[in-house]
Short mmCIF file of C-alpha atoms and ligand atoms in Angstrom, two decimals:
data_model
loop_
_atom_site.label_atom_id
_atom_site.label_comp_id
_atom_site.label_asym_id
_atom_site.label_seq_id
_atom_site.Cartn_x
_atom_site.Cartn_y
_atom_site.Cartn_z
CA UNK A 27 113.85 105.94 86.41
CA UNK A 28 112.20 103.59 88.92
CA UNK A 29 108.80 104.10 90.51
CA UNK A 30 108.92 105.54 94.00
CA UNK A 31 106.78 106.81 96.83
CA UNK A 32 108.21 109.41 99.16
CA UNK A 33 106.89 110.93 102.36
CA UNK A 34 108.88 112.33 105.25
CA UNK A 35 106.32 113.67 107.69
CA UNK A 36 108.89 115.13 110.11
CA UNK A 37 108.72 118.86 110.81
CA UNK A 38 112.22 120.36 110.90
CA UNK A 39 112.79 123.47 113.02
CA UNK A 40 116.28 124.65 112.21
CA UNK A 41 118.54 127.41 113.51
CA UNK A 42 119.97 129.29 116.47
CA UNK A 43 117.64 129.51 119.44
CA UNK A 44 114.80 127.44 117.98
CA UNK A 45 114.55 125.29 121.12
CA UNK A 46 112.70 128.20 122.79
CA UNK A 47 109.64 126.95 120.88
CA UNK A 48 109.77 123.56 122.61
CA UNK A 49 106.81 124.03 125.03
CA UNK A 50 104.35 125.08 122.31
CA UNK A 51 105.58 122.43 119.90
CA UNK A 52 105.47 119.62 122.45
CA UNK A 53 102.11 120.51 124.05
CA UNK A 54 99.81 118.95 121.39
CA UNK A 55 101.39 115.53 122.06
CA UNK A 56 100.58 115.50 125.79
CA UNK A 57 101.89 116.37 129.22
CA UNK A 58 103.72 113.21 130.28
CA UNK A 59 107.14 113.23 128.71
CA UNK A 60 109.88 110.59 128.68
CA UNK A 61 113.11 112.61 128.45
CA UNK A 62 115.81 110.38 126.94
CA UNK A 63 119.50 111.27 126.84
CA UNK A 64 122.99 109.86 126.85
CA UNK A 65 125.97 109.93 129.14
CA UNK A 66 125.89 113.56 130.17
CA UNK A 67 127.01 115.76 127.25
CA UNK A 68 123.66 117.59 127.32
CA UNK A 69 124.31 118.56 130.95
CA UNK A 70 127.77 119.92 130.10
CA UNK A 71 126.40 122.17 127.35
CA UNK A 72 123.52 123.46 129.49
CA UNK A 73 120.84 121.93 127.30
CA UNK A 74 119.49 119.59 129.97
CA UNK A 75 118.75 122.46 132.36
CA UNK A 76 117.36 124.55 129.51
CA UNK A 77 114.88 121.77 128.61
CA UNK A 78 113.80 121.37 132.24
CA UNK A 79 113.28 125.13 132.54
CA UNK A 80 111.25 125.24 129.35
CA UNK A 81 109.10 122.26 130.35
CA UNK A 82 108.06 123.42 133.83
CA UNK A 83 104.39 122.74 133.09
CA UNK A 84 105.06 119.15 131.92
CA UNK A 85 105.47 115.93 133.87
CA UNK A 86 108.96 114.58 133.10
CA UNK A 87 110.24 111.04 133.54
CA UNK A 88 113.92 110.55 132.67
CA UNK A 89 115.82 107.79 130.90
CA UNK A 90 119.51 108.78 131.11
CA UNK A 91 122.62 106.82 130.15
CA UNK A 92 121.79 105.71 126.61
CA UNK A 93 125.12 104.53 125.19
CA UNK A 94 126.58 104.94 121.69
CA UNK A 95 125.45 101.92 119.65
CA UNK A 96 122.34 101.92 121.88
CA UNK A 97 121.65 98.69 123.67
CA UNK A 98 118.43 96.72 123.75
CA UNK A 99 119.28 95.72 127.27
CA UNK A 100 119.08 97.83 129.38
CA UNK A 101 118.08 101.00 127.50
CA UNK A 102 115.24 99.89 125.20
CA UNK A 103 113.78 97.59 127.85
CA UNK A 104 114.04 100.18 130.59
CA UNK A 105 112.52 102.93 128.43
CA UNK A 106 109.67 100.63 127.45
CA UNK A 107 108.99 99.83 131.09
CA UNK A 108 109.00 103.53 132.05
CA UNK A 109 106.58 104.42 129.26
CA UNK A 110 104.12 101.76 130.35
CA UNK A 111 104.44 102.43 134.07
CA UNK A 112 104.02 106.21 133.75
CA UNK A 113 101.60 106.15 130.81
CA UNK A 114 103.93 108.40 128.83
CA UNK A 115 102.37 110.54 126.06
CA UNK A 116 105.46 111.60 124.12
CA UNK A 117 109.19 110.87 124.02
CA UNK A 118 111.60 113.81 123.96
CA UNK A 119 115.01 112.65 122.74
CA UNK A 120 117.88 115.04 123.51
CA UNK A 121 121.25 113.96 122.13
CA UNK A 122 122.87 112.26 119.16
CA UNK A 123 121.71 109.50 116.86
CA UNK A 124 122.07 106.80 119.50
CA UNK A 125 119.65 108.48 121.88
CA UNK A 126 117.18 109.06 119.06
CA UNK A 127 117.48 105.50 117.69
CA UNK A 128 116.88 104.09 121.15
CA UNK A 129 113.88 106.40 121.55
CA UNK A 130 112.42 105.11 118.29
CA UNK A 131 112.66 101.53 119.50
CA UNK A 132 111.11 102.49 122.83
CA UNK A 133 108.30 104.33 121.02
CA UNK A 134 107.30 101.14 119.21
CA UNK A 135 107.89 98.71 122.09
CA UNK A 136 105.86 100.88 124.49
CA UNK A 137 102.76 100.19 122.38
CA UNK A 138 103.27 96.42 122.24
CA UNK A 139 102.58 93.85 124.94
CA UNK A 140 104.59 90.91 123.60
CA UNK A 141 108.36 90.33 123.55
CA UNK A 142 109.90 93.69 122.47
CA UNK A 143 112.73 91.99 120.52
CA UNK A 144 110.12 90.60 118.10
CA UNK A 145 109.30 94.18 117.04
CA UNK A 146 112.96 95.13 116.63
CA UNK A 147 113.63 92.14 114.39
CA UNK A 148 110.46 92.75 112.41
CA UNK A 149 109.08 89.32 113.30
CA UNK A 150 106.00 91.16 114.53
CA UNK A 151 104.97 94.30 112.61
CA UNK A 152 104.76 97.55 114.55
CA UNK A 153 101.14 98.69 114.70
CA UNK A 154 101.52 101.81 116.84
CA UNK A 155 104.20 103.99 118.37
CA UNK A 156 104.41 106.89 120.78
CA UNK A 157 105.17 110.26 119.17
CA UNK A 158 108.79 111.38 119.25
CA UNK A 159 110.18 114.92 119.34
CA UNK A 160 113.94 115.37 119.31
CA UNK A 161 116.60 117.97 119.92
CA UNK A 162 119.64 116.82 117.98
CA UNK A 163 123.12 117.54 119.36
CA UNK A 164 125.33 115.71 116.86
CA UNK A 165 125.27 115.92 113.07
CA UNK A 166 125.77 112.48 111.55
CA UNK A 167 123.13 109.81 111.25
CA UNK A 168 120.11 111.58 109.76
CA UNK A 169 117.95 109.76 112.32
CA UNK A 170 116.21 113.09 112.90
CA UNK A 171 114.69 112.85 109.43
CA UNK A 172 114.24 109.12 108.86
CA UNK A 173 112.18 106.27 110.23
CA UNK A 174 114.95 103.89 111.29
CA UNK A 175 116.93 103.20 114.40
CA UNK A 176 119.84 100.84 114.90
CA UNK A 177 119.77 98.73 118.06
CA UNK A 178 122.49 96.46 119.45
CA UNK A 179 121.98 93.30 121.43
CA UNK A 180 125.22 92.52 123.16
CA UNK A 181 124.76 88.83 123.92
CA UNK A 182 124.12 87.91 120.26
CA UNK A 183 126.38 90.55 118.61
CA UNK A 184 123.32 91.72 116.68
CA UNK A 185 123.09 95.26 115.45
CA UNK A 186 119.76 95.57 113.69
CA UNK A 187 117.88 98.31 111.94
CA UNK A 188 114.40 98.82 113.35
CA UNK A 189 112.37 100.73 110.79
CA UNK A 190 108.73 101.71 110.48
CA UNK A 191 107.10 104.91 109.23
CA UNK A 192 105.44 105.12 112.65
CA UNK A 193 108.71 106.27 114.23
CA UNK A 194 109.49 109.23 112.02
CA UNK A 195 110.06 111.99 114.58
CA UNK A 196 107.09 114.34 114.67
CA UNK A 197 109.42 117.30 115.11
CA UNK A 198 113.20 117.64 115.02
CA UNK A 199 114.84 120.72 116.52
CA UNK A 200 118.16 121.38 114.82
CA UNK A 201 120.21 124.11 116.45
CA UNK A 202 123.77 123.90 115.11
CA UNK A 203 125.17 125.70 118.16
CA UNK A 204 124.49 122.55 120.21
CA UNK A 205 126.99 120.71 118.03
CA UNK A 206 129.88 123.10 118.83
CA UNK A 207 130.96 120.86 121.71
CA UNK A 208 131.12 117.62 119.71
CA UNK A 209 134.67 116.24 119.95
CA UNK A 210 136.96 116.10 116.93
CA UNK A 211 136.72 112.31 116.85
CA UNK A 212 132.92 112.31 116.85
CA UNK A 213 132.76 115.19 114.36
CA UNK A 214 135.01 113.21 112.01
CA UNK A 215 132.86 110.12 112.53
CA UNK A 216 129.78 112.16 111.66
CA UNK A 217 131.36 113.45 108.45
CA UNK A 218 132.36 109.92 107.44
CA UNK A 219 128.93 108.51 108.31
CA UNK A 220 127.01 111.09 106.30
CA UNK A 221 129.39 110.87 103.31
CA UNK A 222 128.85 107.16 103.44
CA UNK A 223 125.08 107.50 103.47
CA UNK A 224 125.40 109.43 100.23
CA UNK A 225 127.89 106.97 98.70
CA UNK A 226 125.52 104.10 99.52
CA UNK A 227 122.94 105.86 97.34
CA UNK A 228 125.35 107.06 94.66
CA UNK A 229 126.89 103.68 93.86
CA UNK A 230 124.00 101.91 92.20
CA UNK A 231 123.04 100.70 88.74
CA UNK A 232 120.43 103.25 87.67
CA UNK A 233 120.69 106.89 88.65
CA UNK A 234 119.64 110.28 87.29
CA UNK A 235 121.60 113.43 86.51
CA UNK A 236 119.59 115.19 89.20
CA UNK A 237 120.34 112.61 91.90
CA UNK A 238 124.01 112.34 90.97
CA UNK A 239 124.34 116.13 91.23
CA UNK A 240 122.53 116.17 94.57
CA UNK A 241 124.83 113.44 95.91
CA UNK A 242 128.03 114.97 94.57
CA UNK A 243 127.13 118.38 96.04
CA UNK A 244 126.28 116.73 99.36
CA UNK A 245 129.64 114.96 99.55
CA UNK A 246 131.54 118.10 98.59
CA UNK A 247 129.65 120.13 101.18
CA UNK A 248 130.43 117.58 103.88
CA UNK A 249 134.10 117.57 102.92
CA UNK A 250 134.48 121.35 102.96
CA UNK A 251 132.25 122.12 105.93
CA UNK A 252 133.40 119.07 107.86
CA UNK A 253 137.01 120.23 107.64
CA UNK A 254 135.97 123.72 108.70
CA UNK A 255 134.16 122.27 111.75
CA UNK A 256 137.32 120.42 112.76
CA UNK A 257 139.47 123.52 112.36
CA UNK A 258 137.05 125.76 114.25
CA UNK A 259 134.42 123.83 116.21
CA UNK A 260 132.41 127.03 116.74
CA UNK A 261 132.15 127.97 113.06
CA UNK A 262 128.38 128.39 112.92
CA UNK A 263 128.12 128.45 109.14
CA UNK A 264 130.06 125.22 108.76
CA UNK A 265 128.28 123.43 111.61
CA UNK A 266 124.92 124.55 110.17
CA UNK A 267 125.55 123.32 106.64
CA UNK A 268 127.01 120.08 107.93
CA UNK A 269 123.93 119.52 110.08
CA UNK A 270 121.61 120.25 107.17
CA UNK A 271 123.37 117.88 104.76
CA UNK A 272 123.52 115.11 107.38
CA UNK A 273 119.77 115.50 107.87
CA UNK A 274 119.08 115.03 104.17
CA UNK A 275 121.60 112.25 103.63
CA UNK A 276 119.80 109.24 105.08
CA UNK A 277 116.13 109.42 104.15
CA UNK A 278 116.33 108.47 100.45
CA UNK A 279 115.59 111.97 99.17
CA UNK A 280 118.94 112.00 97.34
CA UNK A 281 118.16 108.85 95.37
CA UNK A 282 114.43 108.89 94.57
CA UNK A 283 113.92 106.87 91.39
CA UNK A 284 117.36 105.22 91.56
CA UNK A 285 117.74 101.45 91.70
CA UNK A 286 118.54 100.01 95.15
CA UNK A 287 122.15 99.60 96.20
CA UNK A 288 121.68 97.34 99.25
CA UNK A 289 123.81 99.63 101.46
CA UNK A 290 126.76 97.16 101.55
CA UNK A 291 129.18 99.23 103.63
CA UNK A 292 126.56 99.66 106.35
CA UNK A 293 125.77 95.97 106.24
CA UNK A 294 129.41 95.12 106.95
CA UNK A 295 129.91 97.91 109.48
CA UNK A 296 126.96 96.74 111.56
CA UNK A 297 128.92 93.57 112.29
CA UNK A 298 132.02 95.55 113.29
CA UNK A 299 130.14 97.66 115.80
CA UNK A 300 127.91 94.73 116.80
CA UNK A 301 130.95 92.60 117.69
CA UNK A 302 133.38 95.28 118.87
CA UNK A 303 131.22 98.29 119.84
CA UNK A 304 133.32 100.65 117.71
CA UNK A 305 132.23 104.11 116.52
CA UNK A 306 130.01 103.60 113.47
CA UNK A 307 131.50 106.41 111.34
CA UNK A 308 135.06 105.24 111.93
CA UNK A 309 134.19 101.71 110.88
CA UNK A 310 132.65 103.07 107.70
CA UNK A 311 135.66 105.24 106.90
CA UNK A 312 137.92 102.20 107.18
CA UNK A 313 135.70 99.95 105.07
CA UNK A 314 134.83 102.41 102.30
CA UNK A 315 138.08 102.52 100.28
CA UNK A 316 138.56 98.75 100.71
CA UNK A 317 135.01 98.07 99.51
CA UNK A 318 135.60 100.43 96.58
CA UNK A 319 138.80 98.64 95.54
CA UNK A 320 137.02 95.31 95.88
CA UNK A 321 134.09 96.19 93.60
CA UNK A 322 136.04 98.13 90.95
CA UNK A 323 135.50 96.30 87.65
CA UNK A 324 134.34 97.04 84.09
CA UNK A 325 130.71 97.31 85.18
CA UNK A 326 131.32 99.71 88.08
CA UNK A 327 134.09 101.72 86.39
CA UNK A 328 131.85 104.49 84.96
CA UNK A 329 130.47 105.26 88.44
CA UNK A 330 133.97 105.62 89.85
CA UNK A 331 134.98 107.85 86.96
CA UNK A 332 132.00 110.14 87.51
CA UNK A 333 132.69 110.22 91.26
CA UNK A 334 136.38 111.00 90.72
CA UNK A 335 135.81 113.74 88.16
CA UNK A 336 132.82 115.45 89.80
CA UNK A 337 133.73 115.13 93.48
CA UNK A 338 137.53 115.34 93.44
CA UNK A 339 138.02 117.28 90.20
CA UNK A 340 140.26 114.59 88.69
CA UNK A 341 141.23 115.30 85.07
CA UNK A 342 138.61 113.53 82.93
CA UNK A 343 140.96 113.01 80.01
CA UNK A 344 142.98 110.36 81.84
CA UNK A 345 142.56 106.61 81.51
CA UNK A 346 139.29 105.60 83.30
CA UNK A 347 141.08 103.03 85.49
CA UNK A 348 143.55 105.67 86.62
CA UNK A 349 140.74 108.05 87.44
CA UNK A 350 138.94 105.36 89.45
CA UNK A 351 142.06 104.44 91.42
CA UNK A 352 142.84 108.09 92.13
CA UNK A 353 139.26 108.59 93.34
CA UNK A 354 139.57 105.65 95.73
CA UNK A 355 142.93 106.90 97.01
CA UNK A 356 141.47 110.40 97.46
CA UNK A 357 138.60 108.94 99.48
CA UNK A 358 141.08 107.17 101.77
CA UNK A 359 143.24 110.29 102.07
CA UNK A 360 140.25 112.45 102.95
CA UNK A 361 139.12 110.19 105.81
CA UNK A 362 142.70 109.91 107.03
CA UNK A 363 143.03 113.70 106.98
CA UNK A 364 140.12 113.89 109.44
CA UNK A 365 142.23 112.03 111.98
CA UNK A 366 140.26 108.79 111.71
CA UNK A 367 142.26 105.60 112.41
CA UNK A 368 142.25 103.88 109.03
CA UNK A 369 143.01 100.30 110.10
CA UNK A 370 140.79 97.96 112.11
CA UNK A 371 143.82 96.92 114.15
CA UNK A 372 144.01 100.47 115.52
CA UNK A 373 140.52 99.89 116.96
CA UNK A 374 141.55 96.60 118.57
CA UNK A 375 140.12 94.36 115.85
CA UNK A 376 142.27 91.49 114.65
CA UNK A 377 141.72 88.54 112.32
CA UNK A 378 140.27 86.21 114.92
CA UNK A 379 136.56 86.89 114.35
CA UNK A 380 136.55 87.92 110.69
CA UNK A 381 135.08 84.61 109.54
CA UNK A 382 132.35 84.78 112.15
CA UNK A 383 131.52 88.40 111.31
CA UNK A 384 131.47 87.73 107.56
CA UNK A 385 129.08 84.83 108.13
CA UNK A 386 126.85 87.02 110.30
CA UNK A 387 126.75 89.69 107.57
CA UNK A 388 126.15 87.16 104.79
CA UNK A 389 123.23 85.62 106.69
CA UNK A 390 121.62 88.85 107.93
CA UNK A 391 122.31 91.72 105.54
CA UNK A 392 121.19 90.45 102.13
CA UNK A 393 124.33 91.67 100.36
CA UNK A 394 124.05 89.03 97.66
CA UNK A 395 121.52 91.50 96.20
CA UNK A 396 123.73 94.58 96.57
CA UNK A 397 124.74 96.81 93.63
CA UNK A 398 127.86 94.67 93.37
CA UNK A 399 126.75 91.39 94.96
CA UNK A 400 128.91 90.32 97.91
CA UNK A 401 129.29 86.71 99.01
CA UNK A 402 130.63 85.63 102.39
CA UNK A 403 134.05 85.20 100.75
CA UNK A 404 133.91 88.78 99.39
CA UNK A 405 133.08 90.10 102.85
CA UNK A 406 136.04 88.20 104.33
CA UNK A 407 138.33 89.78 101.74
CA UNK A 408 137.05 93.30 102.41
CA UNK A 409 137.45 92.85 106.17
CA UNK A 410 140.96 91.41 105.79
CA UNK A 411 141.98 94.30 103.54
CA UNK A 412 140.73 96.66 106.27
CA UNK A 413 142.93 95.23 109.00
O1 LIG O 14 126.22 110.09 125.49
P1 LIG O 14 126.56 111.53 125.49
O2 LIG O 14 127.13 112.01 126.76
O3 LIG O 14 125.43 112.39 124.99
O4 LIG O 14 127.80 111.71 124.45
C1 LIG O 14 127.70 111.42 123.08
C2 LIG O 14 128.41 110.12 122.72
O5 LIG O 14 129.43 109.81 123.60
C3 LIG O 14 128.51 112.45 122.34
N1 LIG O 14 127.77 113.68 122.03
C4 LIG O 14 126.56 113.80 121.44
N2 LIG O 14 126.25 115.10 121.30
C5 LIG O 14 127.28 115.80 121.83
C6 LIG O 14 128.24 114.89 122.30
N3 LIG O 14 129.39 115.29 122.90
C7 LIG O 14 129.59 116.60 123.04
N4 LIG O 14 128.71 117.55 122.59
C8 LIG O 14 127.55 117.17 121.98
N5 LIG O 14 126.72 118.11 121.52
O6 LIG O 14 128.92 111.81 121.15
C9 LIG O 14 129.06 110.42 121.38
C10 LIG O 14 128.43 109.66 120.22
O7 LIG O 14 127.04 109.88 120.20
P2 LIG O 14 126.10 108.98 119.27
O8 LIG O 14 124.69 109.42 119.47
O9 LIG O 14 126.42 107.54 119.47
O10 LIG O 14 126.61 109.37 117.79
P3 LIG O 14 125.85 109.38 116.42
O11 LIG O 14 124.89 110.49 116.34
O12 LIG O 14 126.90 109.31 115.40
O13 LIG O 14 124.99 108.02 116.43
C11 LIG O 14 125.57 106.79 116.12
C12 LIG O 14 124.52 105.69 116.14
O14 LIG O 14 123.55 105.90 115.09
C13 LIG O 14 123.43 104.71 114.30
C14 LIG O 14 124.82 104.13 114.40
O15 LIG O 14 124.84 102.78 114.00
C15 LIG O 14 125.15 104.33 115.84
O16 LIG O 14 124.56 103.35 116.65
N6 LIG O 14 122.94 105.04 112.97
C16 LIG O 14 121.64 105.43 112.84
C17 LIG O 14 121.07 105.69 111.64
C18 LIG O 14 119.65 106.07 111.49
N7 LIG O 14 118.88 106.11 112.54
O17 LIG O 14 119.18 106.32 110.41
C19 LIG O 14 121.82 105.57 110.39
C20 LIG O 14 123.28 105.46 110.57
O18 LIG O 14 123.80 104.77 109.47
C21 LIG O 14 123.74 104.80 111.81
O19 LIG O 14 123.77 103.40 111.61
ZN1 LIG O 15 125.58 105.33 108.90
#
């Protein structure tokens, strides 16, 4: 077991109606609030008005219109400008992972006077950040319980992870009822994203019985509850467990002491959504079985066998190769059963930029150090197999 240090300082407030506590929880961070949100879903579900009603005694400045795959320009730049101009005390993010990721970038950039992009790329270390409180409306990314945010810069096709412990949310409100309205497509994307976060931790060289069990249970929970959410979007129990597992799935708690995997599927997916602005979870669902087939070999075989037997209940007495192949096919079939398009072509992606994307990934994502090292040529093959 490897050495590790773990600290997630975020306070989670989970359950039906918990948002009523917002004024008391927000007050210690100050009176001037930057309210960040997306394209309007929070207005449709009545949460926007609810927040304004609850925060009558606060001074609110709004940053609406944050897009999925949040953009550096305009959202991060505009939010940074608003924070400086209005001397904002705290950012209140209301929405999905994109709104929260953008808020994290704004929180750091608002405390820095140089070129904001230098903070996002890590060229300049973040020394301070505004506090962030969030109300999550979509179960997927785990951004509510981690210290990273993924920011896209359209003109360079970059999609970069901005991470610093300074942007852990101070408080995350998780009321599963606010996720009832999430569309089937986005719910499926959330299931695929969170399953992928767990797979990225599960497929590594050194693990423990404890962590493997945690991961396997997490994947099974997401499969069962995710399906239930799709069948009945207002199934509170299913939405609640899905939200809880998603929250735990991306902050390393499921793999403490494991060796690093390098998160290869995310590395490749960042290029897909950086170049084509596709939904992150769909891109991952498409890549996952192709990546699995690509890395299946004598060294990785035991992991696939364990995954197949413990997650899908495949008969352990069969030939290990057969078990592994059945596990990969079952992974594909599960994502397909969620209604996710399973070919890049269905998302408008053809062969034309595969070489360019693979080069971008090879240069920027460090996948030569992944659990199963991936060269530029490997990445090309995985992308081609995903077409
Ligand atoms: O913009 P609005 O109108 O709010 O609509 C959003 C958006 O169109 C909608 N939505 C959100 N809550 C809703 C709702 N619609 C109806 N009812 C609700 N309650 O859903 C759409 C997608 O929202 P988005 O925030 O983009 O989805 P998600 O939470 O999946 O976030 C995806 C982003 O997170 C990044 C991804 O790369 C992507 O940019 N990730 C962040 C991570 C992190 N911070 O740790 C890790 C992940 O691996 C991921 O990379
Ligand atoms: Zn993800």
